Protein backbone atom coordinates (compact mmCIF):
# COMPACT_ATOMS: atom_id res chain seq x y z
CA UNK A 1 0.00 0.00 0.00
CA UNK A 2 2.99 2.26 0.40
CA UNK A 3 3.56 4.99 -2.17
CA UNK A 4 6.73 4.54 -4.24
CA UNK A 5 9.37 7.12 -3.38
CA UNK A 6 8.76 10.19 -1.30
CA UNK A 7 5.10 10.97 -0.82
CA UNK A 8 4.14 14.48 -2.05
CA UNK A 9 2.05 15.24 1.06
CA UNK A 10 5.14 14.82 3.26
CA UNK A 11 6.80 17.78 1.56
CA UNK A 12 4.33 20.42 2.72
CA UNK A 13 0.80 21.68 2.04
CA UNK A 14 -0.73 20.98 -1.39
CA UNK A 15 -1.06 24.64 -2.36
CA UNK A 16 2.75 24.90 -2.16
CA UNK A 17 3.63 21.52 -3.66
CA UNK A 18 1.40 22.08 -6.71
CA UNK A 19 3.15 25.21 -7.96
CA UNK A 20 3.55 26.42 -11.54
CA UNK A 21 6.26 23.86 -12.31
CA UNK A 22 4.12 20.97 -11.07
CA UNK A 23 1.06 22.31 -12.89
CA UNK A 24 3.09 22.40 -16.11
CA UNK A 25 3.72 18.64 -15.81
CA UNK A 26 -0.02 17.94 -15.77
CA UNK A 27 -0.35 19.82 -19.04
CA UNK A 28 2.71 18.56 -20.94
CA UNK A 29 3.63 15.13 -19.52
CA UNK A 30 1.82 12.57 -21.69
CA UNK A 31 2.24 9.75 -19.16
CA UNK A 32 0.67 11.77 -16.34
CA UNK A 33 -2.17 12.78 -18.64
CA UNK A 34 -2.81 9.14 -19.64
CA UNK A 35 -2.79 7.90 -16.02
CA UNK A 36 -5.10 10.69 -14.88
CA UNK A 37 -7.50 10.03 -17.76
CA UNK A 38 -7.58 6.27 -17.10
CA UNK A 39 -8.33 6.74 -13.39
CA UNK A 40 -11.07 9.23 -14.21
CA UNK A 41 -12.64 6.76 -16.62
CA UNK A 42 -12.60 4.04 -13.98
CA UNK A 43 -14.07 6.40 -11.35
CA UNK A 44 -16.88 7.32 -13.74
CA UNK A 45 -17.62 3.63 -14.33
CA UNK A 46 -17.85 3.03 -10.58
CA UNK A 47 -20.34 5.91 -10.23
CA UNK A 48 -22.83 3.81 -12.22
CA UNK A 49 -24.62 6.85 -13.64
CA UNK A 50 -27.76 6.41 -15.79
CA UNK A 51 -26.92 5.56 -19.39
CA UNK A 52 -27.28 8.41 -21.87
CA UNK A 53 -28.29 10.97 -19.24
CA UNK A 54 -26.11 14.06 -18.61
CA UNK A 55 -25.40 14.57 -14.90
CA UNK A 56 -24.11 17.43 -12.77
CA UNK A 57 -20.91 16.23 -11.09
CA UNK A 58 -18.42 17.53 -8.54
CA UNK A 59 -14.68 17.02 -9.16
CA UNK A 60 -12.71 17.39 -5.91
CA UNK A 61 -9.05 18.19 -6.41
CA UNK A 62 -9.73 18.97 -10.06
CA UNK A 63 -6.21 20.32 -10.65
CA UNK A 64 -5.53 21.33 -14.26
CA UNK A 65 -8.91 20.00 -15.42
CA UNK A 66 -7.80 16.70 -16.98
CA UNK A 67 -10.49 14.69 -15.21
CA UNK A 68 -13.04 17.38 -15.99
CA UNK A 69 -12.24 17.13 -19.70
CA UNK A 70 -13.08 13.44 -19.55
CA UNK A 71 -16.40 14.22 -17.86
CA UNK A 72 -17.19 16.76 -20.57
CA UNK A 73 -16.33 14.25 -23.30
CA UNK A 74 -18.83 11.87 -21.71
CA UNK A 75 -21.57 14.51 -21.90
CA UNK A 76 -21.66 15.56 -18.23
CA UNK A 77 -21.55 18.98 -16.60
CA UNK A 78 -19.17 19.55 -13.72
CA UNK A 79 -17.75 21.88 -11.09
CA UNK A 80 -14.16 21.51 -9.91
CA UNK A 81 -12.66 22.57 -6.59
CA UNK A 82 -8.93 22.74 -5.87
CA UNK A 83 -6.66 24.38 -3.29
CA UNK A 84 -3.85 25.20 -5.72
CA UNK A 85 -4.10 28.53 -7.60
CA UNK A 86 -1.40 27.39 -10.04
CA UNK A 87 -3.33 24.26 -11.01
CA UNK A 88 -6.55 26.24 -11.50
CA UNK A 89 -4.67 28.76 -13.66
CA UNK A 90 -3.50 25.85 -15.81
CA UNK A 91 -7.12 24.68 -16.11
CA UNK A 92 -8.21 28.16 -17.19
CA UNK A 93 -5.44 28.32 -19.78
CA UNK A 94 -6.71 25.02 -21.21
CA UNK A 95 -10.24 26.43 -21.56
CA UNK A 96 -11.90 23.61 -19.62
CA UNK A 97 -15.69 23.55 -19.87
CA UNK A 98 -16.46 23.17 -16.15
CA UNK A 99 -16.75 25.83 -13.47
CA UNK A 100 -13.72 26.18 -11.17
CA UNK A 101 -13.55 27.06 -7.49
CA UNK A 102 -10.52 27.79 -5.28
CA UNK A 103 -11.07 26.14 -1.91
CA UNK A 104 -9.85 23.76 0.81
CA UNK A 105 -11.91 20.56 0.89
CA UNK A 106 -10.88 20.10 4.53
CA UNK A 107 -12.97 23.15 5.39
CA UNK A 108 -16.08 21.72 3.72
CA UNK A 109 -17.76 21.82 0.30
CA UNK A 110 -19.55 25.20 -0.09
CA UNK A 111 -22.67 24.25 -2.05
CA UNK A 112 -26.37 23.92 -1.30
CA UNK A 113 -27.75 20.52 -0.19
CA UNK A 114 -28.62 18.16 -3.02
CA UNK A 115 -26.68 20.07 -5.68
CA UNK A 116 -24.77 17.25 -7.38
CA UNK A 117 -25.73 13.92 -8.99
CA UNK A 118 -22.34 12.42 -8.14
CA UNK A 119 -18.75 13.16 -7.21
CA UNK A 120 -15.32 11.98 -8.28
CA UNK A 121 -11.87 12.73 -6.91
CA UNK A 122 -8.49 11.66 -8.25
CA UNK A 123 -5.47 11.46 -5.90
CA UNK A 124 -6.63 14.11 -3.45
CA UNK A 125 -8.24 12.74 -0.27
CA UNK A 126 -5.00 11.40 1.27
CA UNK A 127 -3.79 15.00 1.66
CA UNK A 128 -6.33 15.46 4.47
CA UNK A 129 -4.48 12.90 6.60
CA UNK A 130 -1.51 15.20 7.14
CA UNK A 131 -1.33 18.13 9.57
CA UNK A 132 0.56 21.04 8.03
CA UNK A 133 -0.04 23.32 11.02
CA UNK A 134 -0.93 22.92 14.68
CA UNK A 135 -4.60 23.69 14.11
CA UNK A 136 -4.94 20.87 11.54
CA UNK A 137 -6.52 17.76 13.05
CA UNK A 138 -6.83 15.11 10.29
CA UNK A 139 -9.86 13.35 11.78
CA UNK A 140 -11.79 16.63 12.11
CA UNK A 141 -10.85 17.81 8.63
CA UNK A 142 -11.89 14.47 7.14
CA UNK A 143 -15.22 14.55 8.95
CA UNK A 144 -15.85 18.14 7.84
CA UNK A 145 -15.12 17.12 4.26
CA UNK A 146 -17.28 13.99 4.27
CA UNK A 147 -20.22 15.53 6.12
CA UNK A 148 -20.38 18.47 3.69
CA UNK A 149 -19.96 16.11 0.72
CA UNK A 150 -22.85 14.00 2.00
CA UNK A 151 -24.98 17.14 2.15
CA UNK A 152 -24.30 18.43 -1.37
CA UNK A 153 -25.10 15.10 -3.03
CA UNK A 154 -28.59 14.13 -4.18
CA UNK A 155 -29.93 11.34 -1.95
CA UNK A 156 -28.93 8.02 -3.42
CA UNK A 157 -26.01 9.51 -5.35
CA UNK A 158 -22.48 8.10 -5.20
CA UNK A 159 -19.01 9.49 -4.68
CA UNK A 160 -15.95 7.66 -6.02
CA UNK A 161 -12.67 8.88 -4.57
CA UNK A 162 -9.42 7.47 -5.96
CA UNK A 163 -6.70 7.76 -3.35
CA UNK A 164 -3.22 6.61 -2.35
CA UNK A 165 -3.39 5.59 1.33
CA UNK A 166 0.00 5.46 3.02
CA UNK A 167 -0.94 2.44 5.15
CA UNK A 168 -3.91 0.48 6.47
CA UNK A 169 -4.27 2.80 9.48
CA UNK A 170 -4.67 5.82 7.22
CA UNK A 171 -7.25 4.03 5.08
CA UNK A 172 -9.16 3.06 8.23
CA UNK A 173 -9.11 6.67 9.44
CA UNK A 174 -10.62 7.83 6.14
CA UNK A 175 -13.34 5.18 6.02
CA UNK A 176 -14.34 5.71 9.67
CA UNK A 177 -14.89 9.43 9.12
CA UNK A 178 -16.88 8.75 5.95
CA UNK A 179 -19.12 6.34 7.86
CA UNK A 180 -19.60 8.85 10.70
CA UNK A 181 -20.76 11.40 8.11
CA UNK A 182 -23.53 9.04 6.96
CA UNK A 183 -22.00 7.27 3.97
CA UNK A 184 -22.16 3.55 3.29
CA UNK A 185 -20.03 1.68 0.77
CA UNK A 186 -16.48 0.35 0.77
CA UNK A 187 -13.11 0.24 -0.93
CA UNK A 188 -12.60 -1.25 -4.40
CA UNK A 189 -8.98 -2.28 -5.04
CA UNK A 190 -8.13 -2.78 -8.71
CA UNK A 191 -5.24 -5.15 -9.53
CA UNK A 192 -4.47 -5.88 -5.85
CA UNK A 193 -1.49 -8.12 -6.69
CA UNK A 194 0.24 -5.63 -8.97
CA UNK A 195 2.81 -3.20 -7.60
CA UNK A 196 2.36 -0.76 -10.50
CA UNK A 197 -1.30 -1.05 -11.49
CA UNK A 198 -2.83 -1.30 -7.99
CA UNK A 199 -5.41 1.44 -7.40
CA UNK A 200 -7.71 2.23 -4.46
CA UNK A 201 -11.21 3.60 -5.05
CA UNK A 202 -13.38 4.59 -2.09
CA UNK A 203 -16.97 4.06 -3.29
CA UNK A 204 -19.46 5.92 -1.10
CA UNK A 205 -23.27 5.77 -1.22
CA UNK A 206 -25.39 8.64 0.11
CA UNK A 207 -28.50 6.48 0.34
CA UNK A 208 -29.43 2.91 1.22
CA UNK A 209 -26.53 0.49 1.03
CA UNK A 210 -26.29 -1.18 -2.38
CA UNK A 211 -23.88 -3.52 -4.18
CA UNK A 212 -20.19 -2.69 -4.27
CA UNK A 213 -18.80 -2.83 -7.85
CA UNK A 214 -16.34 -5.59 -8.65
CA UNK A 215 -12.63 -4.80 -8.75
CA UNK A 216 -10.47 -5.35 -11.80
CA UNK A 217 -8.09 -8.26 -11.22
CA UNK A 218 -5.35 -10.18 -12.95
CA UNK A 219 -3.80 -13.61 -12.40
CA UNK A 220 -0.73 -13.45 -14.65
CA UNK A 221 1.54 -10.81 -16.11
CA UNK A 222 0.12 -11.57 -19.54
CA UNK A 223 -3.42 -10.96 -18.35
CA UNK A 224 -2.35 -7.73 -16.63
CA UNK A 225 -0.85 -6.46 -19.88
CA UNK A 226 -4.05 -7.35 -21.73
CA UNK A 227 -6.09 -5.48 -19.14
CA UNK A 228 -3.90 -2.39 -19.43
CA UNK A 229 -4.04 -2.45 -23.21
CA UNK A 230 -7.80 -2.81 -23.16
CA UNK A 231 -8.14 0.19 -20.86
CA UNK A 232 -6.05 2.34 -23.17
CA UNK A 233 -8.05 1.30 -26.22
CA UNK A 234 -11.32 1.91 -24.43
CA UNK A 235 -10.38 5.51 -23.75
CA UNK A 236 -9.51 6.06 -27.40
CA UNK A 237 -12.88 4.65 -28.44
CA UNK A 238 -14.68 6.88 -25.98
CA UNK A 239 -12.93 9.92 -27.38
CA UNK A 240 -14.09 8.90 -30.86
CA UNK A 241 -17.51 7.60 -29.88
CA UNK A 242 -19.22 9.55 -32.65
CA UNK A 243 -17.91 6.91 -35.05
CA UNK A 244 -19.87 4.15 -33.27
CA UNK A 245 -23.43 3.83 -34.51
CA UNK A 246 -25.96 3.84 -31.68
CA UNK A 247 -27.77 0.50 -31.21
CA UNK A 248 -25.26 -1.25 -33.48
CA UNK A 249 -23.73 -4.57 -32.42
CA UNK A 250 -20.45 -2.84 -31.45
CA UNK A 251 -22.38 -0.29 -29.37
CA UNK A 252 -24.39 -3.00 -27.60
CA UNK A 253 -21.32 -5.13 -26.82
CA UNK A 254 -19.44 -2.15 -25.41
CA UNK A 255 -22.41 -1.24 -23.22
CA UNK A 256 -22.74 -4.81 -21.92
CA UNK A 257 -19.03 -5.01 -21.11
CA UNK A 258 -19.22 -1.72 -19.23
CA UNK A 259 -22.13 -3.05 -17.16
CA UNK A 260 -20.18 -6.21 -16.33
CA UNK A 261 -17.31 -4.12 -14.99
CA UNK A 262 -19.83 -2.27 -12.81
CA UNK A 263 -20.84 -5.59 -11.25
CA UNK A 264 -24.29 -5.78 -12.84
CA UNK A 265 -25.92 -8.95 -14.15
CA UNK A 266 -25.71 -9.06 -17.95
CA UNK A 267 -26.93 -11.75 -20.34
CA UNK A 268 -24.22 -13.70 -22.21
CA UNK A 269 -23.15 -12.53 -25.67
CA UNK A 270 -24.53 -14.63 -28.52
CA UNK A 271 -24.69 -14.49 -32.31
CA UNK A 272 -27.99 -12.66 -31.91
CA UNK A 273 -26.60 -9.87 -29.72
CA UNK A 274 -27.26 -6.50 -31.32
CA UNK A 275 -29.19 -8.04 -34.21
CA UNK A 276 -32.15 -5.98 -35.40
CA UNK A 277 -35.52 -7.72 -35.50
CA UNK A 278 -37.45 -7.69 -38.73
CA UNK A 279 -40.64 -5.60 -38.60
CA UNK A 280 -43.86 -7.54 -38.13
CA UNK A 281 -46.58 -7.40 -40.73
XYZ file of C-alpha atoms in Angstrom:
281
model
C 0.000 0.000 0.000
C 2.990 2.259 0.401
C 3.563 4.986 -2.168
C 6.727 4.543 -4.245
C 9.374 7.118 -3.381
C 8.760 10.191 -1.297
C 5.098 10.969 -0.823
C 4.138 14.478 -2.047
C 2.051 15.243 1.055
C 5.145 14.821 3.256
C 6.796 17.785 1.563
C 4.325 20.417 2.718
C 0.797 21.684 2.043
C -0.726 20.977 -1.390
C -1.055 24.639 -2.364
C 2.752 24.900 -2.156
C 3.626 21.517 -3.658
C 1.397 22.078 -6.712
C 3.145 25.207 -7.957
C 3.554 26.415 -11.544
C 6.262 23.858 -12.309
C 4.120 20.971 -11.066
C 1.063 22.313 -12.886
C 3.088 22.400 -16.114
C 3.717 18.642 -15.810
C -0.018 17.937 -15.768
C -0.352 19.815 -19.042
C 2.712 18.562 -20.940
C 3.632 15.130 -19.518
C 1.824 12.567 -21.692
C 2.238 9.753 -19.156
C 0.673 11.768 -16.336
C -2.168 12.782 -18.637
C -2.805 9.144 -19.642
C -2.786 7.898 -16.023
C -5.095 10.695 -14.885
C -7.496 10.026 -17.757
C -7.579 6.268 -17.099
C -8.326 6.736 -13.394
C -11.074 9.231 -14.214
C -12.641 6.764 -16.622
C -12.603 4.044 -13.984
C -14.074 6.396 -11.354
C -16.877 7.318 -13.738
C -17.621 3.627 -14.327
C -17.850 3.025 -10.578
C -20.336 5.907 -10.231
C -22.832 3.806 -12.215
C -24.625 6.848 -13.639
C -27.762 6.415 -15.786
C -26.922 5.560 -19.394
C -27.281 8.414 -21.869
C -28.290 10.965 -19.238
C -26.112 14.057 -18.612
C -25.398 14.565 -14.903
C -24.111 17.433 -12.768
C -20.915 16.232 -11.088
C -18.418 17.531 -8.543
C -14.684 17.022 -9.156
C -12.714 17.389 -5.907
C -9.050 18.191 -6.408
C -9.731 18.967 -10.062
C -6.212 20.319 -10.653
C -5.533 21.327 -14.256
C -8.909 19.997 -15.417
C -7.799 16.697 -16.983
C -10.493 14.689 -15.206
C -13.040 17.383 -15.993
C -12.237 17.134 -19.696
C -13.075 13.436 -19.552
C -16.402 14.218 -17.860
C -17.192 16.761 -20.574
C -16.332 14.247 -23.303
C -18.834 11.866 -21.715
C -21.568 14.510 -21.901
C -21.661 15.561 -18.230
C -21.549 18.982 -16.603
C -19.167 19.551 -13.716
C -17.746 21.880 -11.094
C -14.156 21.511 -9.914
C -12.657 22.568 -6.590
C -8.931 22.740 -5.865
C -6.658 24.375 -3.286
C -3.849 25.203 -5.722
C -4.098 28.534 -7.601
C -1.399 27.387 -10.035
C -3.331 24.261 -11.014
C -6.545 26.242 -11.498
C -4.668 28.764 -13.655
C -3.497 25.852 -15.806
C -7.116 24.678 -16.108
C -8.212 28.160 -17.189
C -5.437 28.316 -19.780
C -6.706 25.017 -21.209
C -10.245 26.434 -21.556
C -11.903 23.615 -19.616
C -15.690 23.547 -19.868
C -16.463 23.166 -16.152
C -16.748 25.829 -13.469
C -13.719 26.184 -11.165
C -13.547 27.063 -7.488
C -10.522 27.792 -5.282
C -11.067 26.136 -1.910
C -9.848 23.759 0.807
C -11.911 20.560 0.893
C -10.882 20.100 4.534
C -12.973 23.146 5.386
C -16.079 21.722 3.717
C -17.764 21.816 0.301
C -19.548 25.204 -0.092
C -22.666 24.254 -2.053
C -26.373 23.923 -1.297
C -27.745 20.524 -0.187
C -28.618 18.160 -3.024
C -26.679 20.071 -5.685
C -24.771 17.245 -7.375
C -25.733 13.920 -8.985
C -22.345 12.421 -8.135
C -18.750 13.158 -7.211
C -15.317 11.984 -8.278
C -11.867 12.732 -6.908
C -8.485 11.662 -8.252
C -5.470 11.461 -5.902
C -6.625 14.115 -3.448
C -8.238 12.743 -0.274
C -5.000 11.400 1.273
C -3.794 15.003 1.660
C -6.334 15.464 4.473
C -4.484 12.896 6.601
C -1.509 15.200 7.140
C -1.328 18.133 9.568
C 0.563 21.041 8.033
C -0.039 23.323 11.016
C -0.928 22.924 14.682
C -4.599 23.695 14.111
C -4.936 20.871 11.544
C -6.516 17.756 13.048
C -6.826 15.112 10.287
C -9.863 13.354 11.779
C -11.789 16.630 12.114
C -10.851 17.812 8.635
C -11.890 14.469 7.143
C -15.222 14.551 8.952
C -15.852 18.143 7.843
C -15.120 17.120 4.265
C -17.282 13.986 4.265
C -20.222 15.533 6.125
C -20.378 18.470 3.693
C -19.963 16.114 0.724
C -22.849 14.001 2.001
C -24.982 17.136 2.154
C -24.295 18.435 -1.366
C -25.105 15.097 -3.034
C -28.586 14.131 -4.181
C -29.926 11.340 -1.949
C -28.934 8.020 -3.420
C -26.006 9.512 -5.349
C -22.484 8.103 -5.203
C -19.008 9.488 -4.678
C -15.953 7.660 -6.022
C -12.670 8.877 -4.571
C -9.425 7.467 -5.963
C -6.699 7.764 -3.345
C -3.219 6.608 -2.351
C -3.386 5.592 1.327
C -0.001 5.458 3.017
C -0.940 2.437 5.147
C -3.915 0.478 6.467
C -4.266 2.798 9.478
C -4.671 5.818 7.218
C -7.254 4.026 5.085
C -9.156 3.061 8.235
C -9.112 6.674 9.442
C -10.615 7.828 6.138
C -13.344 5.178 6.016
C -14.343 5.706 9.667
C -14.889 9.429 9.120
C -16.880 8.745 5.947
C -19.120 6.338 7.862
C -19.600 8.846 10.697
C -20.761 11.399 8.115
C -23.531 9.036 6.958
C -22.002 7.268 3.975
C -22.157 3.549 3.295
C -20.027 1.682 0.773
C -16.484 0.348 0.773
C -13.106 0.237 -0.933
C -12.604 -1.253 -4.395
C -8.976 -2.276 -5.041
C -8.127 -2.783 -8.706
C -5.244 -5.146 -9.527
C -4.473 -5.885 -5.852
C -1.491 -8.122 -6.686
C 0.237 -5.631 -8.970
C 2.812 -3.199 -7.598
C 2.356 -0.763 -10.498
C -1.304 -1.051 -11.490
C -2.827 -1.304 -7.988
C -5.406 1.436 -7.402
C -7.715 2.228 -4.464
C -11.208 3.599 -5.052
C -13.381 4.591 -2.088
C -16.965 4.061 -3.288
C -19.464 5.922 -1.103
C -23.272 5.773 -1.222
C -25.394 8.640 0.114
C -28.498 6.480 0.337
C -29.427 2.910 1.221
C -26.527 0.485 1.028
C -26.287 -1.177 -2.379
C -23.883 -3.523 -4.179
C -20.188 -2.694 -4.272
C -18.801 -2.826 -7.846
C -16.340 -5.587 -8.649
C -12.633 -4.801 -8.750
C -10.467 -5.347 -11.805
C -8.085 -8.262 -11.216
C -5.349 -10.182 -12.948
C -3.805 -13.606 -12.404
C -0.734 -13.450 -14.652
C 1.542 -10.806 -16.110
C 0.119 -11.567 -19.538
C -3.417 -10.961 -18.349
C -2.353 -7.731 -16.635
C -0.848 -6.458 -19.881
C -4.047 -7.351 -21.727
C -6.094 -5.485 -19.141
C -3.903 -2.386 -19.430
C -4.036 -2.452 -23.215
C -7.801 -2.814 -23.158
C -8.141 0.192 -20.855
C -6.045 2.342 -23.171
C -8.049 1.296 -26.216
C -11.324 1.911 -24.425
C -10.376 5.507 -23.746
C -9.514 6.058 -27.402
C -12.879 4.646 -28.437
C -14.683 6.876 -25.983
C -12.935 9.925 -27.382
C -14.094 8.900 -30.860
C -17.512 7.599 -29.882
C -19.216 9.551 -32.649
C -17.912 6.912 -35.048
C -19.871 4.151 -33.265
C -23.435 3.826 -34.508
C -25.955 3.844 -31.681
C -27.772 0.499 -31.214
C -25.263 -1.248 -33.484
C -23.726 -4.574 -32.416
C -20.453 -2.845 -31.448
C -22.377 -0.289 -29.367
C -24.391 -3.000 -27.597
C -21.316 -5.135 -26.823
C -19.439 -2.147 -25.409
C -22.406 -1.238 -23.215
C -22.742 -4.814 -21.917
C -19.033 -5.015 -21.114
C -19.219 -1.718 -19.230
C -22.131 -3.047 -17.162
C -20.181 -6.208 -16.328
C -17.308 -4.117 -14.993
C -19.835 -2.268 -12.815
C -20.844 -5.594 -11.252
C -24.294 -5.780 -12.844
C -25.924 -8.951 -14.153
C -25.711 -9.062 -17.950
C -26.928 -11.747 -20.337
C -24.216 -13.702 -22.205
C -23.151 -12.535 -25.666
C -24.526 -14.634 -28.524
C -24.694 -14.491 -32.314
C -27.992 -12.663 -31.913
C -26.599 -9.875 -29.716
C -27.255 -6.495 -31.325
C -29.188 -8.037 -34.208
C -32.147 -5.983 -35.402
C -35.524 -7.722 -35.499
C -37.452 -7.690 -38.726
C -40.641 -5.603 -38.603
C -43.860 -7.536 -38.128
C -46.582 -7.400 -40.731
